[in-house]
Amino acid sequence: MFKLESYITPLLMGYLDKYVKLRQEDFQLSLWGGDAVLNNLDLRLDELEKIVQLPVMFQSGHIHELRLHVPWTKLGSEPVVITINTVECIVKVLVCIKQKTRRRTQATEDLPPGYLQSIVNRIVNNVTFIMNNLILKFVEDDIVLSVNIKSAECYSVDKEWNRAFVDLT
């Protein structure tokens, strides 16, 4: 019997593991119920620096709570929602930066083409990120500048910039 969870859960956890240091017990998590909560996670600082591409060096990064919501019965019409509650990052401003080349890798390249690939593409293109309570601390010697962002969201939109579930096929 074809179990969609056996393909989608490792895919989501693989994406997550790229940016967050997951523990072995986190990989045993089942998303079949639709929701999962991970607490007290450390961020992969080198990956953050690649994404941000600013003259800063991350000294620490911590997520207090990460929630995953997978609408299994409506994967073709509702997004997977990743909600991050309270992120704390401490960064140091760099004086001299080196140009880094930006590489994009296709995370789904090892999946066979066909129906499963189209489902995975649809899910990935419609993931919604919600971040609540982002705390950025810029540290320079004995000076600390703290920036707090209450909420930020990233979601797919249609041609008129309205929130929508998009199908790029």
PDB file of C-alpha atoms in Angstrom:
ATOM      1  CA  MET A   1       0.000   0.000   0.000  1.00  0.00           C
ATOM      2  CA  PHE A   2       1.245   3.467  -0.905  1.00  0.00           C
ATOM      3  CA  LYS A   3       1.866   5.572   2.214  1.00  0.00           C
ATOM      4  CA  LEU A   4       2.254   9.248   1.411  1.00  0.00           C
ATOM      5  CA  GLU A   5       3.650   9.914   4.892  1.00  0.00           C
ATOM      6  CA  SER A   6       6.646   7.654   4.192  1.00  0.00           C
ATOM      7  CA  TYR A   7       7.699  10.071   1.417  1.00  0.00           C
ATOM      8  CA  ILE A   8       6.569  13.454   2.733  1.00  0.00           C
ATOM      9  CA  THR A   9       7.709  13.182   6.380  1.00  0.00           C
ATOM     10  CA  PRO A  10      11.378  12.425   5.513  1.00  0.00           C
ATOM     11  CA  LEU A  11      11.283  15.213   2.907  1.00  0.00           C
ATOM     12  CA  LEU A  12      10.035  17.778   5.439  1.00  0.00           C
ATOM     13  CA  MET A  13      12.421  16.567   8.139  1.00  0.00           C
ATOM     14  CA  GLY A  14      15.290  16.707   5.617  1.00  0.00           C
ATOM     15  CA  TYR A  15      14.511  20.341   4.808  1.00  0.00           C
ATOM     16  CA  LEU A  16      14.244  21.097   8.498  1.00  0.00           C
ATOM     17  CA  ASP A  17      17.502  19.313   9.341  1.00  0.00           C
ATOM     18  CA  LYS A  18      19.350  21.553   6.899  1.00  0.00           C
ATOM     19  CA  TYR A  19      18.635  24.619   9.054  1.00  0.00           C
ATOM     20  CA  VAL A  20      18.038  23.165  12.526  1.00  0.00           C
ATOM     21  CA  LYS A  21      20.140  20.726  14.530  1.00  0.00           C
ATOM     22  CA  LEU A  22      17.695  17.882  15.015  1.00  0.00           C
ATOM     23  CA  ARG A  23      18.186  15.180  17.612  1.00  0.00           C
ATOM     24  CA  GLN A  24      17.847  11.493  16.741  1.00  0.00           C
ATOM     25  CA  GLU A  25      14.487  11.255  18.531  1.00  0.00           C
ATOM     26  CA  ASP A  26      13.153  14.101  16.363  1.00  0.00           C
ATOM     27  CA  PHE A  27      13.531  11.906  13.277  1.00  0.00           C
ATOM     28  CA  GLN A  28      11.213   9.303  14.817  1.00  0.00           C
ATOM     29  CA  LEU A  29       8.431  11.875  14.783  1.00  0.00           C
ATOM     30  CA  SER A  30       5.272  10.936  12.942  1.00  0.00           C
ATOM     31  CA  LEU A  31       3.428  13.692  11.123  1.00  0.00           C
ATOM     32  CA  TRP A  32       0.506  11.455  10.213  1.00  0.00           C
ATOM     33  CA  GLY A  33      -1.650  13.076  12.903  1.00  0.00           C
ATOM     34  CA  GLY A  34      -1.145  16.366  11.081  1.00  0.00           C
ATOM     35  CA  ASP A  35       0.692  18.291  13.784  1.00  0.00           C
ATOM     36  CA  ALA A  36       4.061  18.044  15.462  1.00  0.00           C
ATOM     37  CA  VAL A  37       5.871  20.263  17.948  1.00  0.00           C
ATOM     38  CA  LEU A  38       9.637  20.422  18.475  1.00  0.00           C
ATOM     39  CA  ASN A  39      11.065  22.417  21.374  1.00  0.00           C
ATOM     40  CA  ASN A  40      14.453  23.944  22.200  1.00  0.00           C
ATOM     41  CA  LEU A  41      16.226  23.599  18.870  1.00  0.00           C
ATOM     42  CA  ASP A  42      19.591  25.052  17.902  1.00  0.00           C
ATOM     43  CA  LEU A  43      19.994  26.605  14.467  1.00  0.00           C
ATOM     44  CA  ARG A  44      22.747  25.667  12.028  1.00  0.00           C
ATOM     45  CA  LEU A  45      24.632  28.950  12.007  1.00  0.00           C
ATOM     46  CA  ASP A  46      26.609  28.305   8.812  1.00  0.00           C
ATOM     47  CA  GLU A  47      23.379  27.746   6.859  1.00  0.00           C
ATOM     48  CA  LEU A  48      21.865  30.940   8.266  1.00  0.00           C
ATOM     49  CA  GLU A  49      24.883  32.906   7.078  1.00  0.00           C
ATOM     50  CA  LYS A  50      24.479  31.430   3.586  1.00  0.00           C
ATOM     51  CA  ILE A  51      20.824  32.458   3.463  1.00  0.00           C
ATOM     52  CA  VAL A  52      21.184  35.947   4.903  1.00  0.00           C
ATOM     53  CA  GLN A  53      24.308  36.928   2.923  1.00  0.00           C
ATOM     54  CA  LEU A  54      24.948  40.022   5.014  1.00  0.00           C
ATOM     55  CA  PRO A  55      28.185  41.137   6.678  1.00  0.00           C
ATOM     56  CA  VAL A  56      27.303  39.388   9.937  1.00  0.00           C
ATOM     57  CA  MET A  57      28.491  36.274  11.718  1.00  0.00           C
ATOM     58  CA  PHE A  58      25.939  34.316  13.726  1.00  0.00           C
ATOM     59  CA  GLN A  59      27.245  33.547  17.200  1.00  0.00           C
ATOM     60  CA  SER A  60      24.170  31.657  18.367  1.00  0.00           C
ATOM     61  CA  GLY A  61      20.673  30.834  17.233  1.00  0.00           C
ATOM     62  CA  HIS A  62      17.907  29.114  19.142  1.00  0.00           C
ATOM     63  CA  ILE A  63      14.259  28.227  18.456  1.00  0.00           C
ATOM     64  CA  HIS A  64      12.053  27.778  21.502  1.00  0.00           C
ATOM     65  CA  GLU A  65       9.170  26.113  19.659  1.00  0.00           C
ATOM     66  CA  LEU A  66       8.681  24.862  16.108  1.00  0.00           C
ATOM     67  CA  ARG A  67       5.258  23.627  15.004  1.00  0.00           C
ATOM     68  CA  LEU A  68       4.574  21.666  11.827  1.00  0.00           C
ATOM     69  CA  HIS A  69       1.057  21.343  10.456  1.00  0.00           C
ATOM     70  CA  VAL A  70       0.524  18.960   7.542  1.00  0.00           C
ATOM     71  CA  PRO A  71      -3.050  18.881   6.151  1.00  0.00           C
ATOM     72  CA  TRP A  72      -2.837  15.273   4.922  1.00  0.00           C
ATOM     73  CA  THR A  73      -6.371  15.142   3.548  1.00  0.00           C
ATOM     74  CA  LYS A  74      -5.960  18.465   1.685  1.00  0.00           C
ATOM     75  CA  LEU A  75      -2.316  18.436   0.547  1.00  0.00           C
ATOM     76  CA  GLY A  76      -3.377  19.475  -2.936  1.00  0.00           C
ATOM     77  CA  SER A  77      -5.242  22.558  -1.763  1.00  0.00           C
ATOM     78  CA  GLU A  78      -3.836  23.695   1.608  1.00  0.00           C
ATOM     79  CA  PRO A  79      -0.241  24.559   2.513  1.00  0.00           C
ATOM     80  CA  VAL A  80       2.034  22.862   4.995  1.00  0.00           C
ATOM     81  CA  VAL A  81       2.442  25.430   7.779  1.00  0.00           C
ATOM     82  CA  ILE A  82       5.684  25.816   9.713  1.00  0.00           C
ATOM     83  CA  THR A  83       5.257  28.080  12.735  1.00  0.00           C
ATOM     84  CA  ILE A  84       8.289  29.183  14.696  1.00  0.00           C
ATOM     85  CA  ASN A  85       7.619  30.725  18.100  1.00  0.00           C
ATOM     86  CA  THR A  86      10.421  32.749  19.688  1.00  0.00           C
ATOM     87  CA  VAL A  87      13.687  32.724  17.788  1.00  0.00           C
ATOM     88  CA  GLU A  88      16.754  34.265  19.401  1.00  0.00           C
ATOM     89  CA  CYS A  89      19.822  35.021  17.285  1.00  0.00           C
ATOM     90  CA  ILE A  90      23.013  36.749  18.354  1.00  0.00           C
ATOM     91  CA  VAL A  91      25.067  38.190  15.507  1.00  0.00           C
ATOM     92  CA  LYS A  92      28.341  40.059  15.244  1.00  0.00           C
ATOM     93  CA  VAL A  93      28.806  42.635  12.505  1.00  0.00           C
ATOM     94  CA  LEU A  94      31.768  41.886  10.244  1.00  0.00           C
ATOM     95  CA  VAL A  95      33.978  44.662   8.935  1.00  0.00           C
ATOM     96  CA  CYS A  96      35.406  42.767   5.979  1.00  0.00           C
ATOM     97  CA  ILE A  97      33.248  40.353   4.042  1.00  0.00           C
ATOM     98  CA  LYS A  98      34.193  37.826   1.426  1.00  0.00           C
ATOM     99  CA  GLN A  99      32.017  37.306  -1.594  1.00  0.00           C
ATOM    100  CA  LYS A 100      30.310  33.961  -1.339  1.00  0.00           C
ATOM    101  CA  THR A 101      28.898  32.252  -4.356  1.00  0.00           C
ATOM    102  CA  ARG A 102      25.291  31.369  -4.013  1.00  0.00           C
ATOM    103  CA  ARG A 103      24.325  27.854  -4.924  1.00  0.00           C
ATOM    104  CA  ARG A 104      20.858  26.503  -5.117  1.00  0.00           C
ATOM    105  CA  THR A 105      20.367  22.802  -4.830  1.00  0.00           C
ATOM    106  CA  GLN A 106      17.300  20.973  -5.857  1.00  0.00           C
ATOM    107  CA  ALA A 107      16.207  19.033  -2.797  1.00  0.00           C
ATOM    108  CA  THR A 108      13.834  16.795  -4.699  1.00  0.00           C
ATOM    109  CA  GLU A 109      16.247  15.753  -7.427  1.00  0.00           C
ATOM    110  CA  ASP A 110      16.502  12.146  -6.242  1.00  0.00           C
ATOM    111  CA  LEU A 111      12.752  11.509  -6.505  1.00  0.00           C
ATOM    112  CA  PRO A 112      11.520   9.765  -9.618  1.00  0.00           C
ATOM    113  CA  PRO A 113       9.510  11.940 -12.027  1.00  0.00           C
ATOM    114  CA  GLY A 114       5.793  11.474 -12.158  1.00  0.00           C
ATOM    115  CA  TYR A 115       2.844  11.764  -9.834  1.00  0.00           C
ATOM    116  CA  LEU A 116       4.852  11.753  -6.597  1.00  0.00           C
ATOM    117  CA  GLN A 117       7.196  14.439  -7.912  1.00  0.00           C
ATOM    118  CA  SER A 118       4.256  16.682  -8.820  1.00  0.00           C
ATOM    119  CA  ILE A 119       2.796  16.284  -5.312  1.00  0.00           C
ATOM    120  CA  VAL A 120       6.139  17.102  -3.701  1.00  0.00           C
ATOM    121  CA  ASN A 121       6.600  20.171  -5.927  1.00  0.00           C
ATOM    122  CA  ARG A 122       3.112  21.387  -5.091  1.00  0.00           C
ATOM    123  CA  ILE A 123       3.789  20.996  -1.349  1.00  0.00           C
ATOM    124  CA  VAL A 124       7.187  22.713  -1.477  1.00  0.00           C
ATOM    125  CA  ASN A 125       5.861  25.628  -3.555  1.00  0.00           C
ATOM    126  CA  ASN A 126       3.085  26.287  -1.043  1.00  0.00           C
ATOM    127  CA  VAL A 127       4.781  25.951   2.340  1.00  0.00           C
ATOM    128  CA  THR A 128       3.776  28.771   4.675  1.00  0.00           C
ATOM    129  CA  PHE A 129       6.288  30.049   7.246  1.00  0.00           C
ATOM    130  CA  ILE A 130       5.076  31.973  10.262  1.00  0.00           C
ATOM    131  CA  MET A 131       7.581  33.427  12.692  1.00  0.00           C
ATOM    132  CA  ASN A 132       6.423  34.907  15.975  1.00  0.00           C
ATOM    133  CA  ASN A 133       8.742  36.840  18.272  1.00  0.00           C
ATOM    134  CA  LEU A 134      12.080  37.098  16.468  1.00  0.00           C
ATOM    135  CA  ILE A 135      14.824  38.528  18.672  1.00  0.00           C
ATOM    136  CA  LEU A 136      18.001  39.689  16.908  1.00  0.00           C
ATOM    137  CA  LYS A 137      20.869  40.872  19.063  1.00  0.00           C
ATOM    138  CA  PHE A 138      23.756  42.657  17.378  1.00  0.00           C
ATOM    139  CA  VAL A 139      26.879  42.470  19.541  1.00  0.00           C
ATOM    140  CA  GLU A 140      29.996  44.609  19.174  1.00  0.00           C
ATOM    141  CA  ASP A 141      32.417  44.520  22.116  1.00  0.00           C
ATOM    142  CA  ASP A 142      30.393  45.857  25.058  1.00  0.00           C
ATOM    143  CA  ILE A 143      27.529  47.270  22.953  1.00  0.00           C
ATOM    144  CA  VAL A 144      24.353  45.280  22.287  1.00  0.00           C
ATOM    145  CA  LEU A 145      21.561  46.375  19.951  1.00  0.00           C
ATOM    146  CA  SER A 146      18.412  44.290  20.234  1.00  0.00           C
ATOM    147  CA  VAL A 147      15.760  44.206  17.500  1.00  0.00           C
ATOM    148  CA  ASN A 148      12.469  42.466  18.232  1.00  0.00           C
ATOM    149  CA  ILE A 149      10.057  41.526  15.466  1.00  0.00           C
ATOM    150  CA  LYS A 150       6.632  40.493  16.679  1.00  0.00           C
ATOM    151  CA  SER A 151       5.546  38.556  13.602  1.00  0.00           C
ATOM    152  CA  ALA A 152       6.631  37.760  10.048  1.00  0.00           C
ATOM    153  CA  GLU A 153       5.016  35.501   7.446  1.00  0.00           C
ATOM    154  CA  CYS A 154       6.084  34.027   4.135  1.00  0.00           C
ATOM    155  CA  TYR A 155       3.436  32.419   1.937  1.00  0.00           C
ATOM    156  CA  SER A 156       2.518  31.847  -1.700  1.00  0.00           C
ATOM    157  CA  VAL A 157       0.445  34.411  -3.599  1.00  0.00           C
ATOM    158  CA  ASP A 158      -1.436  34.637  -6.876  1.00  0.00           C
ATOM    159  CA  LYS A 159      -0.942  37.133  -9.729  1.00  0.00           C
ATOM    160  CA  GLU A 160      -2.757  39.873  -7.793  1.00  0.00           C
ATOM    161  CA  TRP A 161      -0.563  39.320  -4.699  1.00  0.00           C
ATOM    162  CA  ASN A 162      -3.393  37.712  -2.737  1.00  0.00           C
ATOM    163  CA  ARG A 163      -2.614  34.758  -0.488  1.00  0.00           C
ATOM    164  CA  ALA A 164      -3.340  31.641  -2.525  1.00  0.00           C
ATOM    165  CA  PHE A 165      -2.486  28.000  -3.013  1.00  0.00           C
ATOM    166  CA  VAL A 166      -0.589  27.964  -6.303  1.00  0.00           C
ATOM    167  CA  ASP A 167      -0.009  25.179  -8.782  1.00  0.00           C
ATOM    168  CA  LEU A 168       3.008  25.909 -10.972  1.00  0.00           C
ATOM    169  CA  THR A 169       2.507  22.981 -13.348  1.00  0.00           C
TER     170      THR A 169
END
